[in-house]
JSON list of C-alpha atoms in Angstrom, two decimals:
[
{"chain": "A", "resi": 20, "resn": "LEU", "atom": "CA", "xyz": [204.67, -59.75, -71.38]},
{"chain": "A", "resi": 21, "resn": "GLY", "atom": "CA", "xyz": [204.69, -63.53, -71.21]},
{"chain": "A", "resi": 22, "resn": "ILE", "atom": "CA", "xyz": [202.72, -63.69, -67.94]},
{"chain": "A", "resi": 23, "resn": "SER", "atom": "CA", "xyz": [199.65, -65.66, -66.93]},
{"chain": "A", "resi": 24, "resn": "TYR", "atom": "CA", "xyz": [196.12, -64.25, -66.89]},
{"chain": "A", "resi": 25, "resn": "LYS", "atom": "CA", "xyz": [196.13, -64.52, -63.08]},
{"chain": "A", "resi": 26, "resn": "THR", "atom": "CA", "xyz": [199.29, -62.40, -62.83]},
{"chain": "A", "resi": 27, "resn": "ALA", "atom": "CA", "xyz": [198.01, -59.83, -65.34]},
{"chain": "A", "resi": 28, "resn": "TRP", "atom": "CA", "xyz": [194.68, -59.57, -63.49]},
{"chain": "A", "resi": 29, "resn": "TYR", "atom": "CA", "xyz": [196.48, -59.04, -60.18]},
{"chain": "A", "resi": 30, "resn": "LEU", "atom": "CA", "xyz": [198.78, -56.41, -61.68]},
{"chain": "A", "resi": 31, "resn": "CYS", "atom": "CA", "xyz": [195.85, -54.51, -63.21]},
{"chain": "A", "resi": 32, "resn": "HIS", "atom": "CA", "xyz": [194.08, -54.43, -59.86]},
{"chain": "A", "resi": 33, "resn": "ARG", "atom": "CA", "xyz": [197.21, -53.12, -58.16]},
{"chain": "A", "resi": 34, "resn": "ILE", "atom": "CA", "xyz": [197.30, -50.31, -60.73]},
{"chain": "A", "resi": 35, "resn": "ARG", "atom": "CA", "xyz": [193.59, -49.60, -60.16]},
{"chain": "A", "resi": 36, "resn": "ALA", "atom": "CA", "xyz": [194.17, -49.44, -56.40]},
{"chain": "A", "resi": 37, "resn": "ALA", "atom": "CA", "xyz": [196.89, -46.86, -57.02]},
{"chain": "A", "resi": 38, "resn": "MET", "atom": "CA", "xyz": [194.44, -44.81, -59.09]},
{"chain": "A", "resi": 39, "resn": "LEU", "atom": "CA", "xyz": [192.13, -44.34, -56.10]},
{"chain": "A", "resi": 40, "resn": "GLU", "atom": "CA", "xyz": [191.90, -40.68, -55.09]},
{"chain": "A", "resi": 41, "resn": "THR", "atom": "CA", "xyz": [192.29, -40.83, -51.31]},
{"chain": "A", "resi": 42, "resn": "ALA", "atom": "CA", "xyz": [191.24, -37.22, -50.62]},
{"chain": "A", "resi": 43, "resn": "PRO", "atom": "CA", "xyz": [189.26, -35.94, -53.62]},
{"chain": "A", "resi": 44, "resn": "LYS", "atom": "CA", "xyz": [188.04, -32.36, -53.57]},
{"chain": "A", "resi": 45, "resn": "LYS", "atom": "CA", "xyz": [184.31, -31.83, -53.33]},
{"chain": "A", "resi": 46, "resn": "LEU", "atom": "CA", "xyz": [182.57, -30.76, -56.51]},
{"chain": "A", "resi": 47, "resn": "GLY", "atom": "CA", "xyz": [181.03, -27.33, -56.99]},
{"chain": "A", "resi": 48, "resn": "GLY", "atom": "CA", "xyz": [179.73, -24.95, -59.63]},
{"chain": "A", "resi": 49, "resn": "THR", "atom": "CA", "xyz": [177.16, -26.63, -61.87]},
{"chain": "A", "resi": 50, "resn": "VAL", "atom": "CA", "xyz": [176.79, -30.29, -60.95]},
{"chain": "A", "resi": 51, "resn": "GLU", "atom": "CA", "xyz": [174.82, -33.07, -62.64]},
{"chain": "A", "resi": 52, "resn": "ILE", "atom": "CA", "xyz": [173.64, -36.17, -60.77]},
{"chain": "A", "resi": 53, "resn": "ASP", "atom": "CA", "xyz": [172.14, -39.35, -62.17]},
{"chain": "A", "resi": 54, "resn": "GLU", "atom": "CA", "xyz": [171.98, -43.05, -61.43]},
{"chain": "A", "resi": 55, "resn": "THR", "atom": "CA", "xyz": [172.46, -46.10, -63.62]},
{"chain": "A", "resi": 56, "resn": "TYR", "atom": "CA", "xyz": [172.40, -49.86, -63.21]},
{"chain": "A", "resi": 57, "resn": "VAL", "atom": "CA", "xyz": [175.25, -52.17, -64.12]},
{"chain": "A", "resi": 58, "resn": "ALA", "atom": "CA", "xyz": [174.94, -55.92, -64.64]},
{"chain": "A", "resi": 59, "resn": "GLY", "atom": "CA", "xyz": [177.83, -57.93, -63.24]},
{"chain": "A", "resi": 60, "resn": "LYS", "atom": "CA", "xyz": [179.15, -61.44, -63.75]},
{"chain": "A", "resi": 61, "resn": "LYS", "atom": "CA", "xyz": [176.92, -64.46, -63.36]},
{"chain": "A", "resi": 62, "resn": "ARG", "atom": "CA", "xyz": [177.81, -66.43, -60.24]},
{"chain": "A", "resi": 63, "resn": "ARG", "atom": "CA", "xyz": [176.97, -69.78, -61.79]},
{"chain": "A", "resi": 64, "resn": "TRP", "atom": "CA", "xyz": [175.63, -71.23, -65.03]},
{"chain": "A", "resi": 65, "resn": "ARG", "atom": "CA", "xyz": [172.18, -69.90, -65.97]},
{"chain": "A", "resi": 66, "resn": "ALA", "atom": "CA", "xyz": [172.07, -67.66, -62.89]},
{"chain": "A", "resi": 67, "resn": "LYS", "atom": "CA", "xyz": [171.11, -64.03, -63.15]},
{"chain": "A", "resi": 68, "resn": "GLY", "atom": "CA", "xyz": [174.00, -61.56, -63.03]},
{"chain": "A", "resi": 69, "resn": "GLU", "atom": "CA", "xyz": [174.43, -59.17, -60.14]},
{"chain": "A", "resi": 70, "resn": "ILE", "atom": "CA", "xyz": [172.86, -55.74, -60.61]},
{"chain": "A", "resi": 71, "resn": "SER", "atom": "CA", "xyz": [174.70, -52.80, -59.06]},
{"chain": "A", "resi": 72, "resn": "VAL", "atom": "CA", "xyz": [173.54, -49.22, -58.62]},
{"chain": "A", "resi": 73, "resn": "VAL", "atom": "CA", "xyz": [176.05, -46.59, -59.71]},
{"chain": "A", "resi": 74, "resn": "ILE", "atom": "CA", "xyz": [175.59, -42.94, -58.77]},
{"chain": "A", "resi": 75, "resn": "GLY", "atom": "CA", "xyz": [177.29, -40.49, -61.13]},
{"chain": "A", "resi": 76, "resn": "ILE", "atom": "CA", "xyz": [178.13, -36.90, -60.16]},
{"chain": "A", "resi": 77, "resn": "ARG", "atom": "CA", "xyz": [179.77, -34.66, -62.74]},
{"chain": "A", "resi": 78, "resn": "GLN", "atom": "CA", "xyz": [180.91, -31.07, -62.33]},
{"chain": "A", "resi": 79, "resn": "ARG", "atom": "CA", "xyz": [180.57, -29.34, -65.68]},
{"chain": "A", "resi": 80, "resn": "ASN", "atom": "CA", "xyz": [184.03, -28.62, -67.06]},
{"chain": "A", "resi": 81, "resn": "GLY", "atom": "CA", "xyz": [185.37, -30.45, -64.03]},
{"chain": "A", "resi": 82, "resn": "ASP", "atom": "CA", "xyz": [185.76, -33.80, -62.36]},
{"chain": "A", "resi": 83, "resn": "LEU", "atom": "CA", "xyz": [183.64, -36.93, -62.32]},
{"chain": "A", "resi": 84, "resn": "ARG", "atom": "CA", "xyz": [182.65, -39.19, -59.44]},
{"chain": "A", "resi": 85, "resn": "LEU", "atom": "CA", "xyz": [181.23, -42.69, -59.93]},
{"chain": "A", "resi": 86, "resn": "ILE", "atom": "CA", "xyz": [180.16, -44.48, -56.76]},
{"chain": "A", "resi": 87, "resn": "ARG", "atom": "CA", "xyz": [178.66, -47.93, -56.35]},
{"chain": "A", "resi": 88, "resn": "ALA", "atom": "CA", "xyz": [175.68, -47.60, -54.01]},
{"chain": "A", "resi": 89, "resn": "GLU", "atom": "CA", "xyz": [174.12, -50.30, -51.88]},
{"chain": "A", "resi": 90, "resn": "ASP", "atom": "CA", "xyz": [170.73, -49.24, -53.23]},
{"chain": "A", "resi": 91, "resn": "ALA", "atom": "CA", "xyz": [168.96, -46.28, -54.85]},
{"chain": "A", "resi": 92, "resn": "LYS", "atom": "CA", "xyz": [167.10, -45.17, -51.73]},
{"chain": "A", "resi": 93, "resn": "SER", "atom": "CA", "xyz": [167.09, -41.46, -50.96]},
{"chain": "A", "resi": 94, "resn": "ALA", "atom": "CA", "xyz": [169.00, -41.89, -47.67]},
{"chain": "A", "resi": 95, "resn": "THR", "atom": "CA", "xyz": [171.82, -43.73, -49.45]},
{"chain": "A", "resi": 96, "resn": "VAL", "atom": "CA", "xyz": [171.97, -41.19, -52.26]},
{"chain": "A", "resi": 97, "resn": "ARG", "atom": "CA", "xyz": [171.93, -38.34, -49.72]},
{"chain": "A", "resi": 98, "resn": "GLU", "atom": "CA", "xyz": [175.10, -39.68, -48.08]},
{"chain": "A", "resi": 99, "resn": "ILE", "atom": "CA", "xyz": [176.84, -39.93, -51.45]},
{"chain": "A", "resi": 100, "resn": "ILE", "atom": "CA", "xyz": [175.78, -36.42, -52.48]},
{"chain": "A", "resi": 101, "resn": "ASN", "atom": "CA", "xyz": [176.95, -34.84, -49.22]},
{"chain": "A", "resi": 102, "resn": "ALA", "atom": "CA", "xyz": [180.27, -36.68, -49.40]},
{"chain": "A", "resi": 103, "resn": "ASN", "atom": "CA", "xyz": [180.99, -35.43, -52.92]},
{"chain": "A", "resi": 104, "resn": "ILE", "atom": "CA", "xyz": [179.33, -32.01, -53.32]},
{"chain": "A", "resi": 105, "resn": "GLY", "atom": "CA", "xyz": [180.67, -28.95, -51.49]},
{"chain": "A", "resi": 106, "resn": "SER", "atom": "CA", "xyz": [178.98, -25.84, -50.16]},
{"chain": "A", "resi": 107, "resn": "HIS", "atom": "CA", "xyz": [180.33, -23.91, -53.16]},
{"chain": "A", "resi": 108, "resn": "VAL", "atom": "CA", "xyz": [177.90, -25.69, -55.51]},
{"chain": "A", "resi": 109, "resn": "GLU", "atom": "CA", "xyz": [175.79, -23.25, -57.54]},
{"chain": "A", "resi": 110, "resn": "VAL", "atom": "CA", "xyz": [173.34, -25.46, -59.46]},
{"chain": "A", "resi": 111, "resn": "ILE", "atom": "CA", "xyz": [172.35, -29.13, -59.08]},
{"chain": "A", "resi": 112, "resn": "MET", "atom": "CA", "xyz": [170.75, -30.76, -62.12]},
{"chain": "A", "resi": 113, "resn": "THR", "atom": "CA", "xyz": [168.97, -34.12, -62.15]},
{"chain": "A", "resi": 114, "resn": "ASP", "atom": "CA", "xyz": [166.15, -35.83, -63.98]},
{"chain": "A", "resi": 115, "resn": "GLU", "atom": "CA", "xyz": [162.70, -35.94, -62.36]},
{"chain": "A", "resi": 116, "resn": "SER", "atom": "CA", "xyz": [163.36, -39.12, -60.39]},
{"chain": "A", "resi": 117, "resn": "ALA", "atom": "CA", "xyz": [161.58, -39.16, -57.02]},
{"chain": "A", "resi": 118, "resn": "ILE", "atom": "CA", "xyz": [164.91, -39.96, -55.34]},
{"chain": "A", "resi": 119, "resn": "TYR", "atom": "CA", "xyz": [166.41, -36.49, -55.46]},
{"chain": "A", "resi": 120, "resn": "PRO", "atom": "CA", "xyz": [163.82, -34.25, -53.72]},
{"chain": "A", "resi": 121, "resn": "TRP", "atom": "CA", "xyz": [164.26, -36.49, -50.67]},
{"chain": "A", "resi": 122, "resn": "ALA", "atom": "CA", "xyz": [168.04, -36.85, -51.05]},
{"chain": "A", "resi": 123, "resn": "LEU", "atom": "CA", "xyz": [168.85, -33.13, -51.18]},
{"chain": "A", "resi": 124, "resn": "ASP", "atom": "CA", "xyz": [169.09, -30.92, -48.11]},
{"chain": "A", "resi": 125, "resn": "LYS", "atom": "CA", "xyz": [167.32, -27.56, -47.79]},
{"chain": "A", "resi": 126, "resn": "MET", "atom": "CA", "xyz": [170.14, -25.53, -49.34]},
{"chain": "A", "resi": 127, "resn": "GLN", "atom": "CA", "xyz": [170.60, -28.01, -52.18]},
{"chain": "A", "resi": 128, "resn": "LYS", "atom": "CA", "xyz": [166.86, -28.02, -52.95]},
{"chain": "A", "resi": 129, "resn": "ASN", "atom": "CA", "xyz": [167.03, -24.26, -53.56]},
{"chain": "A", "resi": 130, "resn": "LEU", "atom": "CA", "xyz": [169.68, -24.93, -56.22]},
{"chain": "A", "resi": 131, "resn": "HIS", "atom": "CA", "xyz": [167.91, -27.91, -57.78]},
{"chain": "A", "resi": 132, "resn": "LYS", "atom": "CA", "xyz": [166.80, -27.92, -61.42]},
{"chain": "A", "resi": 133, "resn": "THR", "atom": "CA", "xyz": [165.24, -30.90, -63.20]},
{"chain": "A", "resi": 134, "resn": "ILE", "atom": "CA", "xyz": [164.71, -32.13, -66.73]},
{"chain": "A", "resi": 135, "resn": "ASN", "atom": "CA", "xyz": [161.78, -34.32, -67.78]},
{"chain": "A", "resi": 136, "resn": "HIS", "atom": "CA", "xyz": [163.33, -36.98, -70.02]},
{"chain": "A", "resi": 137, "resn": "SER", "atom": "CA", "xyz": [159.95, -38.19, -71.21]},
{"chain": "A", "resi": 138, "resn": "ARG", "atom": "CA", "xyz": [159.58, -34.86, -73.03]},
{"chain": "A", "resi": 139, "resn": "GLU", "atom": "CA", "xyz": [163.10, -33.62, -73.77]},
{"chain": "A", "resi": 140, "resn": "TYR", "atom": "CA", "xyz": [166.75, -34.26, -73.02]},
{"chain": "A", "resi": 141, "resn": "ALA", "atom": "CA", "xyz": [167.68, -30.62, -72.52]},
{"chain": "A", "resi": 142, "resn": "HIS", "atom": "CA", "xyz": [165.89, -27.38, -71.75]},
{"chain": "A", "resi": 143, "resn": "GLY", "atom": "CA", "xyz": [168.38, -24.61, -72.36]},
{"chain": "A", "resi": 144, "resn": "ASP", "atom": "CA", "xyz": [171.36, -25.40, -70.16]},
{"chain": "A", "resi": 145, "resn": "VAL", "atom": "CA", "xyz": [169.31, -27.70, -67.90]},
{"chain": "A", "resi": 146, "resn": "HIS", "atom": "CA", "xyz": [170.31, -31.30, -68.70]},
{"chain": "A", "resi": 147, "resn": "THR", "atom": "CA", "xyz": [172.21, -34.29, -67.40]},
{"chain": "A", "resi": 148, "resn": "ASN", "atom": "CA", "xyz": [173.88, -35.12, -70.70]},
{"chain": "A", "resi": 149, "resn": "THR", "atom": "CA", "xyz": [177.47, -34.88, -69.48]},
{"chain": "A", "resi": 150, "resn": "VAL", "atom": "CA", "xyz": [177.05, -37.34, -66.61]},
{"chain": "A", "resi": 151, "resn": "GLU", "atom": "CA", "xyz": [175.05, -39.64, -68.91]},
{"chain": "A", "resi": 152, "resn": "SER", "atom": "CA", "xyz": [177.93, -39.57, -71.41]},
{"chain": "A", "resi": 153, "resn": "ALA", "atom": "CA", "xyz": [180.17, -40.80, -68.60]},
{"chain": "A", "resi": 154, "resn": "PHE", "atom": "CA", "xyz": [177.77, -43.70, -68.02]},
{"chain": "A", "resi": 155, "resn": "SER", "atom": "CA", "xyz": [178.04, -44.55, -71.73]},
{"chain": "A", "resi": 156, "resn": "LEU", "atom": "CA", "xyz": [181.85, -44.64, -71.46]},
{"chain": "A", "resi": 157, "resn": "LEU", "atom": "CA", "xyz": [181.57, -46.85, -68.38]},
{"chain": "A", "resi": 158, "resn": "LYS", "atom": "CA", "xyz": [179.27, -49.38, -70.02]},
{"chain": "A", "resi": 159, "resn": "ARG", "atom": "CA", "xyz": [181.36, -49.50, -73.19]},
{"chain": "A", "resi": 160, "resn": "GLY", "atom": "CA", "xyz": [184.38, -50.19, -71.00]},
{"chain": "A", "resi": 161, "resn": "ILE", "atom": "CA", "xyz": [182.59, -53.01, -69.18]},
{"chain": "A", "resi": 162, "resn": "VAL", "atom": "CA", "xyz": [181.45, -54.66, -72.42]},
{"chain": "A", "resi": 163, "resn": "GLY", "atom": "CA", "xyz": [184.39, -53.94, -74.71]},
{"chain": "A", "resi": 164, "resn": "THR", "atom": "CA", "xyz": [187.44, -53.70, -72.44]},
{"chain": "A", "resi": 165, "resn": "TRP", "atom": "CA", "xyz": [186.82, -55.42, -69.11]},
{"chain": "A", "resi": 166, "resn": "HIS", "atom": "CA", "xyz": [184.25, -57.97, -70.39]},
{"chain": "A", "resi": 167, "resn": "LYS", "atom": "CA", "xyz": [181.95, -57.91, -67.34]},
{"chain": "A", "resi": 168, "resn": "VAL", "atom": "CA", "xyz": [182.95, -57.13, -63.77]},
{"chain": "A", "resi": 169, "resn": "SER", "atom": "CA", "xyz": [181.71, -58.48, -60.47]},
{"chain": "A", "resi": 170, "resn": "ALA", "atom": "CA", "xyz": [179.88, -56.32, -57.94]},
{"chain": "A", "resi": 171, "resn": "LYS", "atom": "CA", "xyz": [182.76, -56.89, -55.52]},
{"chain": "A", "resi": 172, "resn": "HIS", "atom": "CA", "xyz": [185.36, -55.39, -57.85]},
{"chain": "A", "resi": 173, "resn": "LEU", "atom": "CA", "xyz": [183.14, -52.79, -59.54]},
{"chain": "A", "resi": 174, "resn": "PRO", "atom": "CA", "xyz": [184.36, -49.93, -57.26]},
{"chain": "A", "resi": 175, "resn": "ALA", "atom": "CA", "xyz": [187.93, -50.51, -58.47]},
{"chain": "A", "resi": 176, "resn": "TYR", "atom": "CA", "xyz": [186.86, -50.19, -62.10]},
{"chain": "A", "resi": 177, "resn": "LEU", "atom": "CA", "xyz": [184.89, -47.04, -61.25]},
{"chain": "A", "resi": 178, "resn": "ASP", "atom": "CA", "xyz": [188.02, -45.61, -59.60]},
{"chain": "A", "resi": 179, "resn": "GLU", "atom": "CA", "xyz": [190.03, -46.37, -62.73]},
{"chain": "A", "resi": 180, "resn": "MET", "atom": "CA", "xyz": [187.53, -44.67, -64.99]},
{"chain": "A", "resi": 181, "resn": "CYS", "atom": "CA", "xyz": [187.30, -41.57, -62.79]},
{"chain": "A", "resi": 182, "resn": "PHE", "atom": "CA", "xyz": [191.09, -41.32, -62.58]},
{"chain": "A", "resi": 183, "resn": "ARG", "atom": "CA", "xyz": [191.45, -41.58, -66.35]},
{"chain": "A", "resi": 184, "resn": "PHE", "atom": "CA", "xyz": [188.62, -39.11, -66.96]},
{"chain": "A", "resi": 185, "resn": "ASN", "atom": "CA", "xyz": [189.79, -36.56, -64.41]},
{"chain": "A", "resi": 186, "resn": "ASN", "atom": "CA", "xyz": [193.36, -36.75, -65.73]},
{"chain": "A", "resi": 187, "resn": "ARG", "atom": "CA", "xyz": [192.46, -36.84, -69.43]},
{"chain": "A", "resi": 188, "resn": "LYS", "atom": "CA", "xyz": [194.35, -33.59, -70.06]},
{"chain": "A", "resi": 189, "resn": "ASN", "atom": "CA", "xyz": [197.37, -34.57, -67.98]},
{"chain": "A", "resi": 190, "resn": "PRO", "atom": "CA", "xyz": [200.39, -35.04, -70.31]},
{"chain": "A", "resi": 191, "resn": "PHE", "atom": "CA", "xyz": [202.21, -36.92, -67.54]},
{"chain": "A", "resi": 192, "resn": "LEU", "atom": "CA", "xyz": [199.44, -39.40, -66.81]},
{"chain": "A", "resi": 193, "resn": "PHE", "atom": "CA", "xyz": [201.60, -42.52, -67.21]},
{"chain": "A", "resi": 194, "resn": "ARG", "atom": "CA", "xyz": [204.38, -41.11, -65.02]},
{"chain": "A", "resi": 195, "resn": "ASP", "atom": "CA", "xyz": [201.95, -39.98, -62.32]},
{"chain": "A", "resi": 196, "resn": "THR", "atom": "CA", "xyz": [200.23, -43.38, -62.33]},
{"chain": "A", "resi": 197, "resn": "MET", "atom": "CA", "xyz": [203.56, -45.17, -61.85]},
{"chain": "A", "resi": 198, "resn": "LEU", "atom": "CA", "xyz": [204.52, -42.85, -58.99]},
{"chain": "A", "resi": 199, "resn": "LYS", "atom": "CA", "xyz": [201.19, -43.52, -57.27]},
{"chain": "A", "resi": 200, "resn": "LEU", "atom": "CA", "xyz": [201.74, -47.25, -57.79]},
{"chain": "A", "resi": 201, "resn": "ILE", "atom": "CA", "xyz": [205.15, -47.05, -56.09]},
{"chain": "A", "resi": 202, "resn": "ASP", "atom": "CA", "xyz": [203.78, -45.09, -53.12]},
{"chain": "A", "resi": 203, "resn": "SER", "atom": "CA", "xyz": [200.55, -47.05, -52.66]},
{"chain": "A", "resi": 204, "resn": "PRO", "atom": "CA", "xyz": [200.29, -49.77, -49.98]},
{"chain": "A", "resi": 205, "resn": "ASN", "atom": "CA", "xyz": [200.66, -53.38, -51.05]},
{"chain": "A", "resi": 206, "resn": "LEU", "atom": "CA", "xyz": [197.45, -55.03, -52.26]},
{"chain": "A", "resi": 207, "resn": "GLU", "atom": "CA", "xyz": [197.52, -58.71, -51.35]},
{"chain": "A", "resi": 208, "resn": "TYR", "atom": "CA", "xyz": [196.14, -61.25, -53.81]},
{"chain": "A", "resi": 209, "resn": "LYS", "atom": "CA", "xyz": [194.23, -63.04, -51.03]},
{"chain": "A", "resi": 210, "resn": "HIS", "atom": "CA", "xyz": [192.40, -59.77, -50.29]},
{"chain": "A", "resi": 211, "resn": "LEU", "atom": "CA", "xyz": [191.32, -59.48, -53.93]},
{"chain": "A", "resi": 212, "resn": "THR", "atom": "CA", "xyz": [190.03, -63.03, -54.11]},
{"chain": "A", "resi": 213, "resn": "ALA", "atom": "CA", "xyz": [188.42, -63.22, -50.65]},
{"chain": "A", "resi": 214, "resn": "LYS", "atom": "CA", "xyz": [184.72, -63.95, -50.67]},
{"chain": "A", "resi": 215, "resn": "VAL", "atom": "CA", "xyz": [182.33, -61.37, -49.29]},
{"chain": "A", "resi": 216, "resn": "GLN", "atom": "CA", "xyz": [179.02, -62.12, -47.61]},
{"chain": "A", "resi": 217, "resn": "ASP", "atom": "CA", "xyz": [177.16, -59.40, -49.52]},
{"chain": "A", "resi": 218, "resn": "ALA", "atom": "CA", "xyz": [178.76, -58.52, -52.85]},
{"chain": "A", "resi": 219, "resn": "ALA", "atom": "CA", "xyz": [175.63, -57.10, -54.48]}
]
């Protein structure tokens, strides 16, 4: 295109902002939940990179949600689960992490099934393989396509991945993305580059 890296970076973030689903439907049916950890950019030479918690929620044969969490505490995960899973959920599958028994409400606990990954990765149809495959796609994207992302901008990359994944069967994906870009509010460059007090 003959443009600078700065301009290309800004344009890509404007497209990612347009990919944000402003009113996503809550997930139901059979849902898998898992958490992963993503290393971000180093802030300075020889410094450790930022580590971000990402909660993944995947409806089987349905949509994906990837949310950067402030931490992996049960109260934080509970808020994310309740914001993304509807009352029409039928089964909730996780690993045996101690997070989830405390993060699920009474109704959700009655629907909860777990898999012990130290013994097996699936027990019949009880597994978290589909949400874990989404984590694999995410980490390949960070290493091979985006080449590391900061904690501050990680949510935008998660939005992009979810939009692409949830529209993977849409033959008009490019057109729909451009229409969303036209209708989306302007994203100022100074907002993208502003420092945050707590970016972790």
